[in-house]
CSV table of C-alpha atoms and ligand atoms in Angstrom, one decimal:
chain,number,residue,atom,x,y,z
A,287,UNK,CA,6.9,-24.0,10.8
A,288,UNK,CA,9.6,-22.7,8.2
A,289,UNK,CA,12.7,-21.3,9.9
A,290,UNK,CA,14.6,-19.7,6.8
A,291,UNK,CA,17.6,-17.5,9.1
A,292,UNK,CA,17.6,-14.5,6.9
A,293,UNK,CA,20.8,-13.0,8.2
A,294,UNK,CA,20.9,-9.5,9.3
A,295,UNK,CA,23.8,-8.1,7.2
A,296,UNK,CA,24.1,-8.4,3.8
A,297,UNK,CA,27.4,-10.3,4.1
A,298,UNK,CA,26.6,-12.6,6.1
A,299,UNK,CA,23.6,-13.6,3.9
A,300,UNK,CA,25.3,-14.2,0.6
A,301,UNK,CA,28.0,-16.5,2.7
A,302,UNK,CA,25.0,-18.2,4.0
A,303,UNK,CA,23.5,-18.4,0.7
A,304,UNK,CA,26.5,-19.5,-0.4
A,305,UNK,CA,27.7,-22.2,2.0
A,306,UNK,CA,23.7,-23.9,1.1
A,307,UNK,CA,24.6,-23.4,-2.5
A,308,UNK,CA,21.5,-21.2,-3.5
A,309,UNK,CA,21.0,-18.1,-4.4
A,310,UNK,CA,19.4,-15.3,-2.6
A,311,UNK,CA,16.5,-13.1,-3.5
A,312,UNK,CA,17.5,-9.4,-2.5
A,313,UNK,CA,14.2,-7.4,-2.7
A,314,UNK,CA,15.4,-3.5,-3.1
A,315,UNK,CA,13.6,-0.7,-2.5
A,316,UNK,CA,14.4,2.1,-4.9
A,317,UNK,CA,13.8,5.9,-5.0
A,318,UNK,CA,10.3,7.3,-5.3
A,319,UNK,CA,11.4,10.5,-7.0
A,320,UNK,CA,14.7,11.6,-5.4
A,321,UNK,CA,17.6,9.9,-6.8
A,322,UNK,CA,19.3,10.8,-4.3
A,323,UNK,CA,17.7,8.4,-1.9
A,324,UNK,CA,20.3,5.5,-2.6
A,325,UNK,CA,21.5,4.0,0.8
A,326,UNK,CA,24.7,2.2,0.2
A,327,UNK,CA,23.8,-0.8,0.9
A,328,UNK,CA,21.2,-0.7,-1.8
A,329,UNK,CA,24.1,0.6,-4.4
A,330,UNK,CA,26.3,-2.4,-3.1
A,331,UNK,CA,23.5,-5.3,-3.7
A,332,UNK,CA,22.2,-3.6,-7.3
A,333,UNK,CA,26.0,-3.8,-8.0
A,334,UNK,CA,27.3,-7.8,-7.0
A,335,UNK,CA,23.9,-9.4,-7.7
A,336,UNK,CA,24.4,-11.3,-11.4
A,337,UNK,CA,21.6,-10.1,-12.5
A,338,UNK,CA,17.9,-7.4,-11.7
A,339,UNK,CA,14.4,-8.7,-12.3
A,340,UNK,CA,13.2,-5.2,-12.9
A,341,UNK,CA,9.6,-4.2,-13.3
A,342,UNK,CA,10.5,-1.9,-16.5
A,343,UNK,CA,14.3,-1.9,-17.4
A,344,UNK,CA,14.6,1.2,-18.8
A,345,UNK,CA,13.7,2.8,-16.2
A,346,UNK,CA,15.7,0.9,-13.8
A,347,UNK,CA,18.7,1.5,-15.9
A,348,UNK,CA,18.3,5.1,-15.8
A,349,UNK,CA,18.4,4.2,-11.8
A,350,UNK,CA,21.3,2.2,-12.7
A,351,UNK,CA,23.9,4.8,-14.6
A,352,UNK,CA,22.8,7.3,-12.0
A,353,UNK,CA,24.6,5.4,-9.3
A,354,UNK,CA,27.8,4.1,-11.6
A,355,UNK,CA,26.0,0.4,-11.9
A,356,UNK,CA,25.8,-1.9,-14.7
A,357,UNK,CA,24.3,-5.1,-13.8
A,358,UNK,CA,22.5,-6.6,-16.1
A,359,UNK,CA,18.2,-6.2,-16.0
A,360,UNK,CA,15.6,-8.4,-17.3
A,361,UNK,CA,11.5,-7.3,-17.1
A,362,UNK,CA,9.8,-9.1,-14.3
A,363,UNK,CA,6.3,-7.4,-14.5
A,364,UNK,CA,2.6,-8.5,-13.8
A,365,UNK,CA,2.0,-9.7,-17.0
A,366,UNK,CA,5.4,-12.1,-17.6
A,367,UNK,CA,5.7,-12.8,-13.2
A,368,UNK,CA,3.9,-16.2,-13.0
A,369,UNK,CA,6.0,-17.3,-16.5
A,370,UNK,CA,9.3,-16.3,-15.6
A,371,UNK,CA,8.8,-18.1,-12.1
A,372,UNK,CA,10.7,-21.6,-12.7
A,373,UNK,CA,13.1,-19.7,-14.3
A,374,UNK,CA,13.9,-17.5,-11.5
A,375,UNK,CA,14.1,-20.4,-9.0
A,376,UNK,CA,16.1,-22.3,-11.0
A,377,UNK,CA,18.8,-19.6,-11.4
A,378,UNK,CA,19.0,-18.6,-7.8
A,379,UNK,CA,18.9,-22.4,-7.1
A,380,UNK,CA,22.1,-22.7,-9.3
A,381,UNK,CA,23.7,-20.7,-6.8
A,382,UNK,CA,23.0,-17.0,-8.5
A,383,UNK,CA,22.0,-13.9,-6.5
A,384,UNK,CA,19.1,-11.5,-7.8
A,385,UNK,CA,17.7,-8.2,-6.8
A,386,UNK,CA,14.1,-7.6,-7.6
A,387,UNK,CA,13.1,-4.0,-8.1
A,388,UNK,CA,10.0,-2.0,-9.1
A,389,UNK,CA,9.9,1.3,-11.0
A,390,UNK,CA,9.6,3.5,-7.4
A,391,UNK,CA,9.9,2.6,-3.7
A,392,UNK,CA,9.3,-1.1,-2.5
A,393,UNK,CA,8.5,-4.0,-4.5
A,394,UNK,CA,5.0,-6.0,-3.9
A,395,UNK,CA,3.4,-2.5,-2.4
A,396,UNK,CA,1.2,-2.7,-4.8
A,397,UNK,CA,4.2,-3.4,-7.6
A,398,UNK,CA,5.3,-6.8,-8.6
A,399,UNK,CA,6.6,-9.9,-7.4
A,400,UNK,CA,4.6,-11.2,-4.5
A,401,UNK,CA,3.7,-14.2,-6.5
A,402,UNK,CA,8.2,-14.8,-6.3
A,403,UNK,CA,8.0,-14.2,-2.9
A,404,UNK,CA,5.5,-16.4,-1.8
A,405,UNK,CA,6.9,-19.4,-3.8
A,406,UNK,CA,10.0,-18.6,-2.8
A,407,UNK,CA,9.4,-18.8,0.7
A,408,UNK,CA,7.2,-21.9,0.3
A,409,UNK,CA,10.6,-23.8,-0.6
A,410,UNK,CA,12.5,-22.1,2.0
A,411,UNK,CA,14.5,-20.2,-0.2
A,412,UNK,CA,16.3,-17.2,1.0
A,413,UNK,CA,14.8,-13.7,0.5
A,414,UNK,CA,16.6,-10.4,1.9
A,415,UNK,CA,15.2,-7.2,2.6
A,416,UNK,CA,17.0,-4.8,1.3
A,417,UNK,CA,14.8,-1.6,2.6
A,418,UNK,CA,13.7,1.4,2.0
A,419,UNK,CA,11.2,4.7,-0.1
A,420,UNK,CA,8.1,3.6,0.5
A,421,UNK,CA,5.5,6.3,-0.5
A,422,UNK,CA,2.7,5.3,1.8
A,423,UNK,CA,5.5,5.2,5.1
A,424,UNK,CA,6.8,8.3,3.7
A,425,UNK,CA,3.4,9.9,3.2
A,426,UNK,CA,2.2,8.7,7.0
A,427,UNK,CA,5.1,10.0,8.7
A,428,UNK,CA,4.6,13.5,8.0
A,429,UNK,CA,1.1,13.6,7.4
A,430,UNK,CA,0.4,14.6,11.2
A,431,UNK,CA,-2.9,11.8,11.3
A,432,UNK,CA,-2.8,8.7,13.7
A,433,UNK,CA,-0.3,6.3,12.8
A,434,UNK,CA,-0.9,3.8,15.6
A,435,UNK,CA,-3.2,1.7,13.2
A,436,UNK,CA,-3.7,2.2,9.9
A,437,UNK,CA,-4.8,0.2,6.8
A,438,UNK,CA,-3.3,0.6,3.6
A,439,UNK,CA,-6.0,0.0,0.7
A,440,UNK,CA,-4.0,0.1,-2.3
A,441,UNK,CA,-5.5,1.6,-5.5
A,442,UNK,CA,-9.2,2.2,-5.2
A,443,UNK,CA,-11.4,0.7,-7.8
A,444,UNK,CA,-11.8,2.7,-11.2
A,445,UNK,CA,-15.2,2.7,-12.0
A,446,UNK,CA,-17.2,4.9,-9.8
A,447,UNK,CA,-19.3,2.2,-8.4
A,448,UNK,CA,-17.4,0.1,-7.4
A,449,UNK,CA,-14.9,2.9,-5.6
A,450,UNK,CA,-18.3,3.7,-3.4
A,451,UNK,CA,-19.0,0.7,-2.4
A,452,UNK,CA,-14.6,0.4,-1.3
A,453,UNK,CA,-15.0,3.5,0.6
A,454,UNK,CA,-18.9,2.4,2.0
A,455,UNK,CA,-17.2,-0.6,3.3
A,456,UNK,CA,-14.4,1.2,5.2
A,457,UNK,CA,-16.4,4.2,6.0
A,458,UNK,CA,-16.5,3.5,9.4
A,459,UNK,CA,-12.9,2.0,9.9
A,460,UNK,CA,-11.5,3.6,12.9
A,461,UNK,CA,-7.3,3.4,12.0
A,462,UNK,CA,-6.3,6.1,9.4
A,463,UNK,CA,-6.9,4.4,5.6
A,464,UNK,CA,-4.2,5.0,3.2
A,465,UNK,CA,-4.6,4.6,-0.8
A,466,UNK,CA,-2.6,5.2,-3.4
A,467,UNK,CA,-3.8,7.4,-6.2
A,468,UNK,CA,-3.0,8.8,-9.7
A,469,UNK,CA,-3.6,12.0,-11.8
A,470,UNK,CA,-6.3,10.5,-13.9
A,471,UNK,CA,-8.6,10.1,-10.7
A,472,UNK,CA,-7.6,11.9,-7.8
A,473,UNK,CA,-10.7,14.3,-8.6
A,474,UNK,CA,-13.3,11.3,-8.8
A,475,UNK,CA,-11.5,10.1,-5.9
A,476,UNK,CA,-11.7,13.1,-3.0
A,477,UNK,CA,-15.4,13.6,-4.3
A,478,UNK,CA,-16.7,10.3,-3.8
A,479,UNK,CA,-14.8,10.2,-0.6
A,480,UNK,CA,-17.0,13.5,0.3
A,481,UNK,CA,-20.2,11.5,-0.6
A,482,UNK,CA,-19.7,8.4,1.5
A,483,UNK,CA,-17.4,10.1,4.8
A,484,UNK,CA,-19.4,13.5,4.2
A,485,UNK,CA,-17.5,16.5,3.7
A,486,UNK,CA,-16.0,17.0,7.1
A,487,UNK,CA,-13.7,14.0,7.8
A,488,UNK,CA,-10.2,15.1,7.9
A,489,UNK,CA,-8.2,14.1,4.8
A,490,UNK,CA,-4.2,14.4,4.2
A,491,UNK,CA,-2.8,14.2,0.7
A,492,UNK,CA,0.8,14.0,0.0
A,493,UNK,CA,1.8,14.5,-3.4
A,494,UNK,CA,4.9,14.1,-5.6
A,495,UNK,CA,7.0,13.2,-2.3
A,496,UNK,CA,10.6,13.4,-2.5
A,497,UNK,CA,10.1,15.7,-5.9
A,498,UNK,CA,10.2,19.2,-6.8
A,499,UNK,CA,6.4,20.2,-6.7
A,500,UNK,CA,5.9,18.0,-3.1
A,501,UNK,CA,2.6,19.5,-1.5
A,502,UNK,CA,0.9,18.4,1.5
A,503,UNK,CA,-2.6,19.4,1.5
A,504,UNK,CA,-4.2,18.8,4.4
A,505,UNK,CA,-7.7,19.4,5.1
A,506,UNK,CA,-11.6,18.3,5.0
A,507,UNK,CA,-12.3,16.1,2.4
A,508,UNK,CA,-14.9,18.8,1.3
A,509,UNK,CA,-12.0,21.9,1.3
A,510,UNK,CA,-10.2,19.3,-0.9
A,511,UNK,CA,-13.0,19.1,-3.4
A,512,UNK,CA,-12.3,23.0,-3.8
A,513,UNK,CA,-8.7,23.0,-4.1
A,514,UNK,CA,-9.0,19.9,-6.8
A,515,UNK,CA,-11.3,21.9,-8.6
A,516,UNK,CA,-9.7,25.4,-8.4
A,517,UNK,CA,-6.0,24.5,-8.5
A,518,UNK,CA,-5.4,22.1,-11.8
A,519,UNK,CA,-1.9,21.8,-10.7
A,520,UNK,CA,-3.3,20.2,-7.6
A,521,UNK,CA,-4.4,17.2,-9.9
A,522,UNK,CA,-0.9,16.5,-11.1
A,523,UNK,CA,1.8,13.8,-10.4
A,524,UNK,CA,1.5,11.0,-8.1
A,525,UNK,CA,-0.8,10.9,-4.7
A,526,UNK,CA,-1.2,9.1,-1.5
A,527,UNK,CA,-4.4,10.0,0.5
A,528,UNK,CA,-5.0,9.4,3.8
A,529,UNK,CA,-8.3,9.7,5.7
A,530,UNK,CA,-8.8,10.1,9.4
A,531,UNK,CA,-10.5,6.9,11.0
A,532,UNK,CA,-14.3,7.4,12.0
A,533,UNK,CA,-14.7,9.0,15.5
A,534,UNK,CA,-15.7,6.4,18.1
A,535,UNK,CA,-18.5,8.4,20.5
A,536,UNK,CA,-18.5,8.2,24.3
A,537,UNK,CA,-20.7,5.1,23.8
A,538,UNK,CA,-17.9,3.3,21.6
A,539,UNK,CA,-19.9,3.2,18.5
A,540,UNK,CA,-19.3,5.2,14.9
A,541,UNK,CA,-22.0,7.4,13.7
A,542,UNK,CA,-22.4,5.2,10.9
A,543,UNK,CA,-23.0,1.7,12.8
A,544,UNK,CA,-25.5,3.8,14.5
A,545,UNK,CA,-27.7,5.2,11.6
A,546,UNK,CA,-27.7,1.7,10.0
A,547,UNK,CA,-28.8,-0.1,13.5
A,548,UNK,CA,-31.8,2.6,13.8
A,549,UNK,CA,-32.7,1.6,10.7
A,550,UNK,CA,-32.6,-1.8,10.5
A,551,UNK,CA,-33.8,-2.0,14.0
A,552,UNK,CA,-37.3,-0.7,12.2
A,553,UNK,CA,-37.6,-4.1,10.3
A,554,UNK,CA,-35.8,-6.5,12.3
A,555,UNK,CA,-35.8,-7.2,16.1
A,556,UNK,CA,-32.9,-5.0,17.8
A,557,UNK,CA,-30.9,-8.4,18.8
A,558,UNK,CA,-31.1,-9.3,14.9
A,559,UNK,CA,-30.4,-5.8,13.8
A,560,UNK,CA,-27.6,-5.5,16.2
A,561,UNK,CA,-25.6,-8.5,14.9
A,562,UNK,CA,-26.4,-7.1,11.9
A,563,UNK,CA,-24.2,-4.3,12.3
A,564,UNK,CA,-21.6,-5.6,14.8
A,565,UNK,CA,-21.0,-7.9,11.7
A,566,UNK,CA,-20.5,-5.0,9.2
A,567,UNK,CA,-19.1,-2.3,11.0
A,568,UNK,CA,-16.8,-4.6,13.0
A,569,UNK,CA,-18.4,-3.2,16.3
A,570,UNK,CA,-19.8,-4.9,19.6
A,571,UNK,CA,-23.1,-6.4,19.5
A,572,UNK,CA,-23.8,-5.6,22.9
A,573,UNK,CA,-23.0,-2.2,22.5
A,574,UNK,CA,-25.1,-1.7,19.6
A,575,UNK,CA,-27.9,-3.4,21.7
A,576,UNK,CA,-27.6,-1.1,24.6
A,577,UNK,CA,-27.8,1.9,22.7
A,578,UNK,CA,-31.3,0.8,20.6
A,579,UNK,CA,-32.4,0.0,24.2
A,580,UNK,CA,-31.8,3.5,25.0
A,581,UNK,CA,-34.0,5.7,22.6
B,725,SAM,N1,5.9,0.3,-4.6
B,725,SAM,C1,5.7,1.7,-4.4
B,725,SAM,C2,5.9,2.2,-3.0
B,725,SAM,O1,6.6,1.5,-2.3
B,725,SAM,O2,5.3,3.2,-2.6
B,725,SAM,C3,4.3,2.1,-5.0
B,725,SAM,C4,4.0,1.7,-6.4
B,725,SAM,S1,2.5,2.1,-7.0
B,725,SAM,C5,2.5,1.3,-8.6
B,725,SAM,C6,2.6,3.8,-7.5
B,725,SAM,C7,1.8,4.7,-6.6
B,725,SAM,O3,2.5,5.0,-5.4
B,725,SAM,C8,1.5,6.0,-7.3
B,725,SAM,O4,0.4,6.0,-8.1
B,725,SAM,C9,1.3,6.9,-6.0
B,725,SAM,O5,0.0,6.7,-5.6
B,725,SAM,C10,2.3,6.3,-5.0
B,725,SAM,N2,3.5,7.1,-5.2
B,725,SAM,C11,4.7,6.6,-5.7
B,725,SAM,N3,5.6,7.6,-5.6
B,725,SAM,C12,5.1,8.7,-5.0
B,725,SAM,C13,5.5,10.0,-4.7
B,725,SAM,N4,6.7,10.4,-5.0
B,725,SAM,N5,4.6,10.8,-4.1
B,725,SAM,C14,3.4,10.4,-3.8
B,725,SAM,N6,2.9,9.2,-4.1
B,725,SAM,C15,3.7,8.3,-4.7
């Protein structure tokens, strides 16, 4: 087991870093939309760090004037991550500080630099959080759905097939999903999620947060298929949808786990078909068992 003593405060890090010789790794969340979201401590590491690993620097910069900073940026992106690597160890090994940034909100939430992060943490380097906008915690917390459990699934698939079989797979996922969406598919999106969860499930979709045209529309998945098609507007800016989890009945199983055991239970002996489905819909075999016993 590692033990890398991350220090609480900021201060106390960089002395820490220091005192080893290395460099620390500051990863900054940045604003989502509101420029305005700057916490001072984020404004204070942007601004001693030597230098920003930014996902696109111009946009960072813009970030950067807004707040009176002028640190210089280099592009740390997918496609230059795994090259500029050694690089990056090396300087924070010579005893440098960097922040790491993406365009908007927290970086490795589906944004660069979890292949950094990992390596870094494999040499027990230090890395510092320096938190903050995240659109899925931002969307969750006022989207009025359970937020108890939840899974956060990212981008969905582009092509349409493989986006059904992603939502087929979760379909009957209890916790409230959560994925990330853009302009260019948020249509495709809400109707194949009325196809697989049928048009009732309950689905919340915050869009543009922190921005001037922030809507929450909350309703079923099949009311949203209207607005989307009714409203263009609706279809414009940035989106993260979040779907209520699959009801559990009184006898602890999802509707779906018990179509696809009455079914299989037609070809296959009810112990067989039960495992069946325990395996894919993450259920209890008994429980499955107990209810084919019953019809
Ligand atoms: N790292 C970012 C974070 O912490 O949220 C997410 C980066 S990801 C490349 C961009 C996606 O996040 C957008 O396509 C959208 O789904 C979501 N997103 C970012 N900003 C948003 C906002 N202001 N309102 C709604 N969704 C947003």
């Amino acid at each position: 087991m590692k033990f890398n003593q991350n220090s609480t405060s900021q201060s106390n890090a960089q002395s820490s870093a220091r005192s080893s010789g290395m460099g620390t790794l500051y990863v900054v969340a940045t604003p989502i939309g509101n420029m305005d979201d700057v916490s001072s401590r984020m404004r204070h590491t942007l601004a001693t760090v030597s230098k920003i690993a930014a996902e696109d620097t111009r946009r960072t910069k813009r970030l950067l004037s807004h707040i009176g900073v002028d640190t210089p940026c280099f592009s740390f992106h997918d496609h230059n991550e795994r090259q500029k690597l050694e690089w990056l160890v090396q300087l924070l090994e010579s005893g440098e500080s960097i922040a790491l940034v993406s365009d908007a909100g927290t970086p490795l939430i589906s944004d660069p630099g979890y292949p950094l992060v990992t390596e870094l943490r494999k040499r027990n380097m230090k890395v510092v959080a320096i938190p903050g906008p995240c659109a899925l915690v931002a969307a969750l917390s006022i989207a009025g759905l359970p937020s108890d459990r939840f899974i956060f699934e990212g981008f969905l698939p582009s092509k349409s097939g493989a986006r059904l079989t992603k939502l087929e797979s979760i379909s009957s996922e209890t916790a409230t999903s959560i994925f990330y969406e853009s302009s260019h598919r948020i249509k495709a999106c809400i109707s194949d999620m009325a196809s697989v969860f049928g048009i009732d499930r309950h689905v919340v979709i915050a869009r543009e947060l922190t921005k001037t045209f922030e809507t929450v529309l909350d309703a079923s998945v099949g009311e949203l298929v209207d607005i989307l098609e009714n409203d263009v507007n609706q279809s414009k800016g940035e989106f993260v949808v979040m779907v209520r989890g699959a009801e559990k009945k009184k006898d602890g199983l999802c509707e779906e786990s018990k179509i696809l055991a009455v079914k299989l239970s037609e070809y296959l002996p009810k112990k067989q078909a039960s495992k069946i489905v325990a395996e894919i819909h993450n259920e209890k075999k008994n429980l499955i068992y107990q209810y084919l016993l019953t019809l």
